[in-house]
Amino acid sequence: MARFSRRHFIATAGVLATVPLLKGCFGNPPGPSSQSGAPGTTGSPAAPVASAVKPGEEPEVKTAKIGYLPIVEAAPLIVALTKGFFAKHGMTEIKIEKQANWGSARDNIKIGSAGGGLDGSQWQMPMPYLISEGIITDKAKVPMYILCQLNTQGNAIALASKHKGKGLGVNLTGKGASYLKELASSGKKFKAAYTFPKANQEFWIRYWLAAGGINPETDVDLLTVPTAQTVADMKRGAMDAFSTGDPWPNRIVSEGFGFTPVLTAEIWKAHPEEYLGIRKDWVDKNPLATQAILKGIMEAQQWCDNFDNRKELATILSAREYFGVPEAVILGPLMGKYELGERKVDDKSLAVLYWKDSKGSVSYPYKSHDLWFLTESVRWGFLPKETLANAKTLIDGVNREDLWKKAAISLGIPAADIPTSTSRGVEEFFDGVKFDPEKPQAYLDSLKIKKV
Ligand code: CA
């Protein structure tokens, strides 16, 4: 009886859900149901699906509050909700909440849902570690678990149009590097921005510059710019570059004030990008609901990864209540078609990927990738050198790849798609530098430009 009622509710909610979603595509205000406060109506509610909850595995709660940022990394969360994958696994009342910026996500996770904040969110790395250790939360330690990776690739570094034709490409060595150094010596130091410091966006900029012989500490100015200000600041010349996720780099090209010299997929193919992290106290209290969330996201990731679904994905994401940008701006990057300004890319293998990439699993959270982010944090002096000696303990306390595996097995994911090691092995970057997770200090020693 209970199951019939739930199914009936989901089916009803699904019919209502299509109305605001379609409206959103044409730029109209979201329909009334998105403000109704009814279960599952943050964003569009679930589409009708049959429950896949096995007897004895009913989640402890049907809801959780998960934050997201309006960039392609968030697609698995939005699709798990709108296509009904969360509901299918019993999370019929889950809420996903758009965050104004990364700082808001951090503040809301610190408060927790009991205080009007969040239980979990999408994260750049190593934010879940910095929150767990109290480093970005005013010393308040809020233990977090990393549960899955949401995506790989789909990010880029965008530059203002005035720097076109100056040799600023994937590889800066030579003309591009000389140009940036000339700017510094003539008192017009190049300003490169990111929306949150000491995480992915800053790491990609620093890696790219340093690989090209530019010292990010001295040859350029690095700064944090609020998300809402990035486009305006670039337009008025207050900054020269910014690092961000799709569809923003394409957008600056389509709006005619910038270009994109490098995709992150060209810096490090199949690189780690953003993750789902939930508060430890919530996961420990709700282990079955955590499994249900993971299964919903895994199914959403498989759906998002299928290029046949990406037109529909662009429609879903473009809706006003999610990204609120024209569908065409999102569809290009989703299909691996990048208008970069000085060149074009048409290569699905460089697009954002959600489930499988050239190295295997996207969704599985490799501990070796967490170690790279911690090592890179040491490289630039963001974390003390001693971090490497304690890295294993730190990572084992935050990265719950064991919970990912449990959910994957329960979902019937083929064994071949479930990694057998917590390390992806040696990683190679575009400049030939290698990171061996067994020898992080050797990686640091090999780098010519670093702060440590
Ligand atoms: Ca990103």
Coordinates of C-alpha atoms and ligand atoms in Angstrom, one line a residue:
M1 CA 0.0 0.0 0.0
A2 CA 2.8 2.4 1.0
R3 CA 4.6 1.6 -2.2
F4 CA 1.6 2.1 -4.4
S5 CA 1.0 5.5 -2.8
R6 CA 4.5 6.6 -3.4
R7 CA 4.4 5.5 -7.0
H8 CA 1.1 7.3 -7.5
F9 CA 2.6 10.5 -6.0
I10 CA 5.7 10.3 -8.2
A11 CA 3.6 9.8 -11.3
T12 CA 1.4 12.7 -10.5
A13 CA 4.3 15.0 -9.6
G14 CA 6.0 14.0 -12.9
V15 CA 3.1 15.2 -15.0
L16 CA 3.0 18.5 -13.3
A17 CA 6.8 18.8 -13.6
T18 CA 6.8 19.0 -17.4
V19 CA 5.0 22.4 -17.3
P20 CA 7.6 24.6 -15.6
L21 CA 10.4 22.8 -17.4
L22 CA 9.0 23.6 -20.9
K23 CA 8.2 27.1 -19.9
G24 CA 11.8 27.6 -18.7
C25 CA 13.1 26.7 -22.1
F26 CA 11.4 29.6 -23.7
G27 CA 12.7 32.0 -21.1
N28 CA 9.4 32.4 -19.2
P29 CA 9.3 32.6 -15.5
P30 CA 9.2 29.2 -13.7
G31 CA 5.7 27.9 -13.0
P32 CA 4.1 28.1 -9.6
S33 CA 5.0 24.6 -8.6
S34 CA 8.6 25.5 -8.3
Q35 CA 7.8 27.8 -5.4
S36 CA 5.0 25.6 -3.9
G37 CA 7.2 24.1 -1.3
A38 CA 5.7 20.7 -2.1
P39 CA 8.0 17.7 -1.8
G40 CA 10.5 17.5 -4.6
T41 CA 9.7 20.8 -6.1
T42 CA 13.0 22.5 -5.8
G43 CA 13.8 22.7 -9.4
S44 CA 11.6 20.4 -11.4
P45 CA 10.2 17.4 -9.6
A46 CA 10.9 13.8 -10.6
A47 CA 9.6 12.3 -13.8
P48 CA 7.4 9.2 -13.4
V49 CA 9.4 6.1 -12.6
A50 CA 8.8 2.8 -11.0
S51 CA 10.5 2.3 -7.6
A52 CA 13.6 0.1 -7.6
V53 CA 13.8 0.0 -3.8
K54 CA 14.4 -3.5 -2.6
P55 CA 12.6 -4.7 0.6
G56 CA 14.8 -3.9 3.6
E57 CA 16.6 -1.2 1.8
E58 CA 14.1 1.6 2.2
P59 CA 16.1 4.7 2.9
E60 CA 15.9 6.2 6.4
V61 CA 14.8 9.5 5.0
K62 CA 13.3 10.5 1.6
T63 CA 15.0 13.9 1.5
A64 CA 18.4 15.5 1.6
K65 CA 19.4 19.0 0.6
I66 CA 22.2 19.1 -2.0
G67 CA 23.8 22.2 -3.3
Y68 CA 25.0 22.8 -6.9
L69 CA 26.6 25.5 -9.0
P70 CA 25.1 26.2 -12.5
I71 CA 28.0 24.7 -14.5
V72 CA 28.0 21.4 -16.4
E73 CA 29.5 19.6 -13.4
A74 CA 26.0 19.8 -11.8
A75 CA 24.3 17.8 -14.6
P76 CA 24.2 14.5 -12.8
L77 CA 22.4 16.1 -9.8
I78 CA 19.9 18.0 -11.9
V79 CA 19.2 14.9 -14.1
A80 CA 18.9 12.6 -11.1
L81 CA 16.1 14.8 -9.9
T82 CA 14.4 15.7 -13.2
K83 CA 14.6 12.3 -14.8
G84 CA 13.4 10.6 -11.5
F85 CA 16.6 8.6 -10.7
F86 CA 16.6 9.8 -7.1
A87 CA 12.9 9.0 -6.7
K88 CA 13.5 5.5 -8.3
H89 CA 15.8 4.7 -5.4
G90 CA 13.4 6.0 -2.7
M91 CA 14.7 9.6 -2.4
T92 CA 11.3 11.0 -3.5
E93 CA 11.7 14.3 -1.7
I94 CA 15.3 15.3 -2.4
K95 CA 16.0 19.0 -2.9
I96 CA 18.8 20.4 -5.0
E97 CA 19.6 24.0 -4.4
K98 CA 21.4 26.4 -6.6
Q99 CA 24.3 28.2 -4.8
A100 CA 25.3 31.7 -5.6
N101 CA 28.9 30.8 -5.4
W102 CA 31.4 28.4 -3.8
G103 CA 31.6 30.4 -0.6
S104 CA 27.8 30.0 -0.2
A105 CA 28.1 26.2 -0.7
R106 CA 30.8 26.1 2.0
D107 CA 28.8 28.3 4.4
N108 CA 25.6 26.3 3.9
I109 CA 27.3 23.0 4.5
K110 CA 28.8 24.4 7.7
I111 CA 25.3 25.3 8.9
G112 CA 23.8 22.0 7.8
S113 CA 20.2 21.4 6.7
A114 CA 18.9 21.7 10.3
G115 CA 20.0 25.3 10.3
G116 CA 18.6 26.0 6.8
G117 CA 21.8 25.0 5.0
L118 CA 22.8 21.9 3.1
D119 CA 23.5 18.2 3.8
G120 CA 25.9 17.9 0.8
S121 CA 27.0 19.7 -2.3
Q122 CA 29.0 19.6 -5.5
W123 CA 32.6 20.6 -4.7
Q124 CA 35.9 21.6 -6.4
M125 CA 38.8 19.8 -4.8
P126 CA 40.2 19.8 -2.2
M127 CA 37.2 21.7 -0.7
P128 CA 35.8 18.7 1.3
Y129 CA 39.2 18.3 2.9
L130 CA 39.6 22.0 3.7
I131 CA 36.1 22.0 5.3
S132 CA 36.8 18.7 7.2
E133 CA 40.0 20.3 8.6
G134 CA 38.3 23.7 9.3
I135 CA 40.7 25.5 7.0
I136 CA 38.1 27.4 5.1
T137 CA 35.4 27.4 7.8
D138 CA 36.9 29.7 10.4
K139 CA 38.5 26.7 12.2
A140 CA 35.2 24.9 12.6
K141 CA 35.9 21.3 11.5
V142 CA 32.9 19.9 9.6
P143 CA 33.8 16.3 8.7
M144 CA 32.9 15.5 5.1
Y145 CA 32.8 12.4 3.0
I146 CA 33.6 12.4 -0.8
L147 CA 31.2 9.9 -2.4
C148 CA 31.7 10.1 -6.1
Q149 CA 33.2 12.2 -8.8
L150 CA 30.5 14.1 -10.8
N151 CA 32.5 14.7 -14.1
T152 CA 35.8 15.0 -15.8
Q153 CA 36.8 17.7 -18.3
G154 CA 34.3 20.4 -19.4
N155 CA 36.5 23.3 -18.0
A156 CA 38.7 25.9 -19.7
I157 CA 40.7 29.0 -19.3
A158 CA 39.2 32.1 -21.0
L159 CA 41.1 35.2 -22.0
A160 CA 40.1 38.7 -22.9
S161 CA 40.0 39.4 -26.7
K162 CA 42.9 42.0 -26.5
H163 CA 45.3 39.1 -26.0
K164 CA 44.4 37.3 -29.2
G165 CA 47.3 36.6 -31.6
K166 CA 49.9 36.9 -28.9
G167 CA 50.9 33.2 -28.8
L168 CA 48.7 32.3 -25.9
G169 CA 47.7 28.8 -26.8
V170 CA 47.8 25.4 -25.1
N171 CA 51.6 25.6 -24.9
L172 CA 52.8 29.0 -23.8
T173 CA 56.5 28.3 -24.1
G174 CA 58.1 30.9 -26.4
K175 CA 56.0 33.7 -27.8
G176 CA 53.1 33.5 -25.3
A177 CA 55.4 33.3 -22.3
S178 CA 57.5 36.3 -23.6
Y179 CA 54.4 38.3 -24.1
L180 CA 53.2 37.7 -20.5
K181 CA 56.6 38.6 -19.1
E182 CA 56.7 41.8 -21.2
L183 CA 53.3 42.8 -19.7
A184 CA 54.8 42.3 -16.3
S185 CA 57.9 44.4 -17.0
S186 CA 55.9 47.2 -18.5
G187 CA 53.7 47.4 -15.4
K188 CA 50.6 45.8 -17.0
K189 CA 50.8 42.5 -15.2
F190 CA 48.4 39.9 -16.5
K191 CA 45.5 39.3 -14.1
A192 CA 44.1 35.8 -13.9
A193 CA 41.0 35.1 -11.9
Y194 CA 39.0 32.2 -10.4
T195 CA 35.8 32.2 -8.4
F196 CA 37.2 30.3 -5.4
P197 CA 40.9 30.1 -4.4
K198 CA 43.1 27.1 -3.8
A199 CA 40.8 24.7 -5.7
N200 CA 40.5 23.3 -9.2
Q201 CA 40.2 26.6 -11.1
E202 CA 43.3 28.1 -9.5
F203 CA 45.2 24.8 -10.0
W204 CA 44.4 24.7 -13.7
I205 CA 45.6 28.3 -14.3
R206 CA 48.7 27.8 -12.2
Y207 CA 49.5 24.5 -13.9
W208 CA 49.1 25.9 -17.4
L209 CA 51.2 29.0 -16.6
A210 CA 54.0 27.1 -14.8
A211 CA 54.2 24.5 -17.6
G212 CA 54.8 27.4 -20.0
G213 CA 57.6 28.9 -17.9
I214 CA 55.5 31.6 -16.2
N215 CA 55.8 31.8 -12.5
P216 CA 52.2 32.4 -11.2
E217 CA 53.6 33.9 -8.0
T218 CA 55.6 36.6 -9.6
D219 CA 54.9 37.0 -13.4
V220 CA 51.1 37.4 -13.1
D221 CA 48.6 38.6 -10.6
L222 CA 46.1 35.9 -9.4
L223 CA 42.8 37.0 -7.9
T224 CA 39.5 35.7 -6.7
V225 CA 36.5 37.3 -8.5
P226 CA 32.9 36.6 -7.4
T227 CA 31.1 34.4 -9.9
A228 CA 28.5 37.0 -10.7
Q229 CA 31.2 39.5 -11.6
T230 CA 33.4 37.4 -13.9
V231 CA 31.8 38.4 -17.2
A232 CA 31.4 42.1 -16.2
D233 CA 35.0 42.3 -15.0
M234 CA 36.3 40.7 -18.2
K235 CA 34.2 43.1 -20.3
R236 CA 35.5 46.2 -18.6
G237 CA 39.1 45.0 -18.6
A238 CA 39.5 44.5 -14.9
M239 CA 40.9 41.1 -15.5
D240 CA 42.6 39.3 -18.4
A241 CA 41.7 35.7 -17.8
F242 CA 39.5 33.4 -15.8
S243 CA 39.2 29.7 -15.2
T244 CA 35.7 28.2 -15.1
G245 CA 33.4 25.5 -16.2
D246 CA 31.3 25.1 -19.3
P247 CA 29.3 26.8 -20.6
W248 CA 31.0 30.0 -19.5
P249 CA 34.1 29.9 -21.7
N250 CA 32.0 29.4 -24.9
R251 CA 29.7 32.2 -23.7
I252 CA 32.5 34.8 -23.7
V253 CA 33.3 33.8 -27.3
S254 CA 29.6 33.9 -28.4
E255 CA 29.3 37.3 -26.7
G256 CA 32.4 38.5 -28.5
F257 CA 34.7 39.8 -25.7
G258 CA 37.0 36.8 -25.2
F259 CA 38.6 33.6 -26.4
T260 CA 39.7 30.3 -24.9
P261 CA 43.3 29.2 -25.4
V262 CA 43.1 26.0 -23.6
L263 CA 40.6 23.4 -22.4
T264 CA 41.4 21.6 -19.2
A265 CA 41.1 18.3 -21.2
E266 CA 44.1 19.5 -23.1
I267 CA 46.1 20.1 -19.9
W268 CA 45.3 16.7 -18.5
K269 CA 43.0 14.3 -20.4
A270 CA 40.5 12.6 -18.1
H271 CA 41.5 14.8 -15.2
P272 CA 39.7 14.8 -11.9
E273 CA 37.2 17.6 -11.7
E274 CA 34.3 18.0 -9.3
Y275 CA 32.8 15.8 -6.7
L276 CA 29.7 15.0 -4.5
G277 CA 30.6 15.5 -0.9
I278 CA 28.1 15.1 2.0
R279 CA 28.5 15.8 5.7
K280 CA 29.9 12.8 7.6
D281 CA 27.2 13.1 10.3
W282 CA 24.4 12.9 7.6
V283 CA 25.9 9.9 5.9
D284 CA 26.7 8.0 9.1
K285 CA 23.1 8.6 10.2
N286 CA 21.5 7.7 6.9
P287 CA 23.6 4.9 5.2
L288 CA 20.7 3.5 3.1
A289 CA 19.7 7.0 1.9
T290 CA 23.3 7.6 1.0
Q291 CA 23.3 4.4 -1.1
A292 CA 20.1 5.6 -2.7
I293 CA 21.6 9.0 -3.6
L294 CA 24.7 7.3 -5.0
K295 CA 22.6 4.9 -7.2
G296 CA 20.5 7.8 -8.4
I297 CA 23.5 9.8 -9.4
M298 CA 25.2 6.8 -11.0
E299 CA 22.1 6.2 -13.2
A300 CA 22.0 9.9 -14.0
Q301 CA 25.7 9.9 -15.0
Q302 CA 25.2 7.0 -17.4
W303 CA 22.3 8.9 -18.9
C304 CA 24.3 12.2 -19.2
D305 CA 27.2 10.3 -20.7
N306 CA 25.2 9.1 -23.7
F307 CA 25.7 11.7 -26.5
D308 CA 22.3 10.7 -27.8
N309 CA 20.8 12.3 -24.7
R310 CA 22.8 15.5 -24.8
K311 CA 20.3 17.5 -26.8
E312 CA 17.8 16.8 -24.1
L313 CA 20.4 17.4 -21.4
A314 CA 21.0 20.9 -22.9
T315 CA 17.3 21.5 -22.8
I316 CA 17.1 20.5 -19.1
L317 CA 20.1 22.5 -18.1
S318 CA 19.2 25.7 -20.0
A319 CA 15.9 26.1 -18.1
R320 CA 15.7 29.3 -16.2
E321 CA 15.5 27.5 -12.8
Y322 CA 18.9 25.8 -13.5
F323 CA 21.4 27.6 -15.7
G324 CA 19.1 30.2 -17.3
V325 CA 21.2 30.5 -20.5
P326 CA 20.4 29.8 -24.1
E327 CA 20.3 26.1 -25.0
A328 CA 22.7 26.6 -27.9
V329 CA 25.4 27.9 -25.6
I330 CA 25.3 24.7 -23.6
L331 CA 24.8 22.2 -26.4
G332 CA 28.0 23.0 -28.2
P333 CA 30.4 22.2 -25.3
L334 CA 28.2 19.2 -24.4
M335 CA 28.8 17.8 -27.9
G336 CA 32.5 18.5 -27.8
K337 CA 32.1 21.5 -30.2
Y338 CA 34.0 24.4 -28.8
E339 CA 34.1 27.8 -30.4
L340 CA 37.4 28.9 -28.9
G341 CA 37.9 32.2 -30.7
E342 CA 41.3 31.4 -32.3
R343 CA 40.4 27.9 -33.2
K344 CA 37.5 25.4 -33.2
V345 CA 37.4 22.0 -31.5
D346 CA 35.0 19.3 -32.6
D347 CA 36.0 16.3 -30.5
K348 CA 33.7 14.4 -28.2
S349 CA 36.7 13.0 -26.3
L350 CA 37.5 16.5 -25.1
A351 CA 33.9 17.2 -23.9
V352 CA 32.6 16.9 -20.3
L353 CA 32.2 13.2 -19.5
Y354 CA 30.2 11.8 -16.6
W355 CA 30.5 8.0 -16.5
K356 CA 33.4 6.7 -18.6
D357 CA 36.5 8.3 -20.0
S358 CA 39.7 7.1 -21.7
K359 CA 41.0 6.0 -18.4
G360 CA 38.0 4.1 -17.2
S361 CA 35.5 5.2 -14.5
V362 CA 34.6 8.9 -14.1
S363 CA 32.2 8.4 -11.2
Y364 CA 34.5 6.4 -9.0
P365 CA 36.4 8.7 -6.6
Y366 CA 40.1 7.7 -6.9
K367 CA 42.1 8.3 -3.8
S368 CA 45.2 8.9 -6.0
H369 CA 43.4 12.0 -7.4
D370 CA 42.7 13.4 -4.0
L371 CA 46.4 12.9 -3.3
W372 CA 47.3 15.0 -6.4
F373 CA 45.1 17.9 -5.2
L374 CA 46.8 17.7 -1.8
T375 CA 50.2 17.5 -3.4
E376 CA 49.5 20.5 -5.7
S377 CA 48.3 22.4 -2.6
V378 CA 51.7 21.7 -1.0
R379 CA 53.4 22.8 -4.3
W380 CA 51.9 26.3 -4.0
G381 CA 52.2 26.6 -0.2
F382 CA 48.4 26.3 0.4
L383 CA 49.0 23.4 2.8
P384 CA 52.0 22.7 4.9
K385 CA 54.7 20.2 3.6
E386 CA 53.8 17.8 6.4
T387 CA 50.4 17.2 4.7
L388 CA 52.1 14.6 2.4
A389 CA 53.3 12.6 5.4
N390 CA 49.7 12.5 6.8
A391 CA 48.0 12.3 3.4
K392 CA 47.0 8.6 3.6
T393 CA 45.2 9.1 7.0
L394 CA 43.6 12.3 5.7
I395 CA 42.3 10.7 2.5
D396 CA 41.1 7.5 4.2
G397 CA 39.0 9.7 6.5
V398 CA 37.3 11.6 3.8
N399 CA 37.2 9.5 0.6
R400 CA 34.5 6.8 0.9
E401 CA 35.2 5.0 -2.3
D402 CA 34.0 1.9 -0.4
L403 CA 30.5 3.3 -0.3
W404 CA 30.7 4.0 -4.1
K405 CA 31.6 0.4 -4.7
K406 CA 28.8 -0.9 -2.5
A407 CA 26.3 1.2 -4.4
A408 CA 27.7 0.1 -7.8
I409 CA 27.5 -3.6 -7.0
S410 CA 23.9 -3.2 -5.7
L411 CA 23.0 -1.3 -8.9
G412 CA 24.4 -4.2 -11.0
I413 CA 27.2 -2.2 -12.6
P414 CA 29.4 -4.8 -14.4
A415 CA 32.6 -5.7 -12.5
A416 CA 34.7 -4.4 -15.4
D417 CA 33.4 -0.9 -14.7
I418 CA 34.2 -1.0 -11.0
P419 CA 37.9 -0.1 -10.4
T420 CA 39.8 -2.6 -8.4
S421 CA 42.5 -0.2 -7.1
T422 CA 42.0 3.1 -5.2
S423 CA 44.9 4.4 -7.4
R424 CA 44.5 5.2 -11.2
G425 CA 48.3 4.9 -11.4
V426 CA 50.8 7.2 -13.0
E427 CA 49.2 10.4 -14.5
E428 CA 50.8 12.4 -17.4
F429 CA 50.2 16.0 -18.1
F430 CA 50.4 17.8 -21.5
D431 CA 53.9 19.0 -20.8
G432 CA 55.2 15.5 -20.2
V433 CA 55.4 15.8 -16.4
K434 CA 54.3 12.7 -14.6
F435 CA 52.6 12.2 -11.2
D436 CA 53.2 8.9 -9.6
P437 CA 50.8 8.6 -6.6
E438 CA 53.3 6.3 -5.0
K439 CA 55.9 9.1 -5.0
P440 CA 54.3 12.5 -4.6
Q441 CA 57.5 14.0 -3.3
A442 CA 59.3 13.0 -6.5
Y443 CA 56.7 14.8 -8.5
L444 CA 57.2 18.0 -6.4
D445 CA 61.0 17.6 -6.7
S446 CA 60.7 17.3 -10.5
L447 CA 58.7 20.6 -11.0
K448 CA 60.8 23.7 -12.0
I449 CA 58.3 26.3 -10.8
K450 CA 56.8 25.9 -7.4
K451 CA 56.5 27.8 -4.1
V452 CA 57.4 24.9 -1.7
Ligands
CA1 CA 34.9 23.0 -12.5

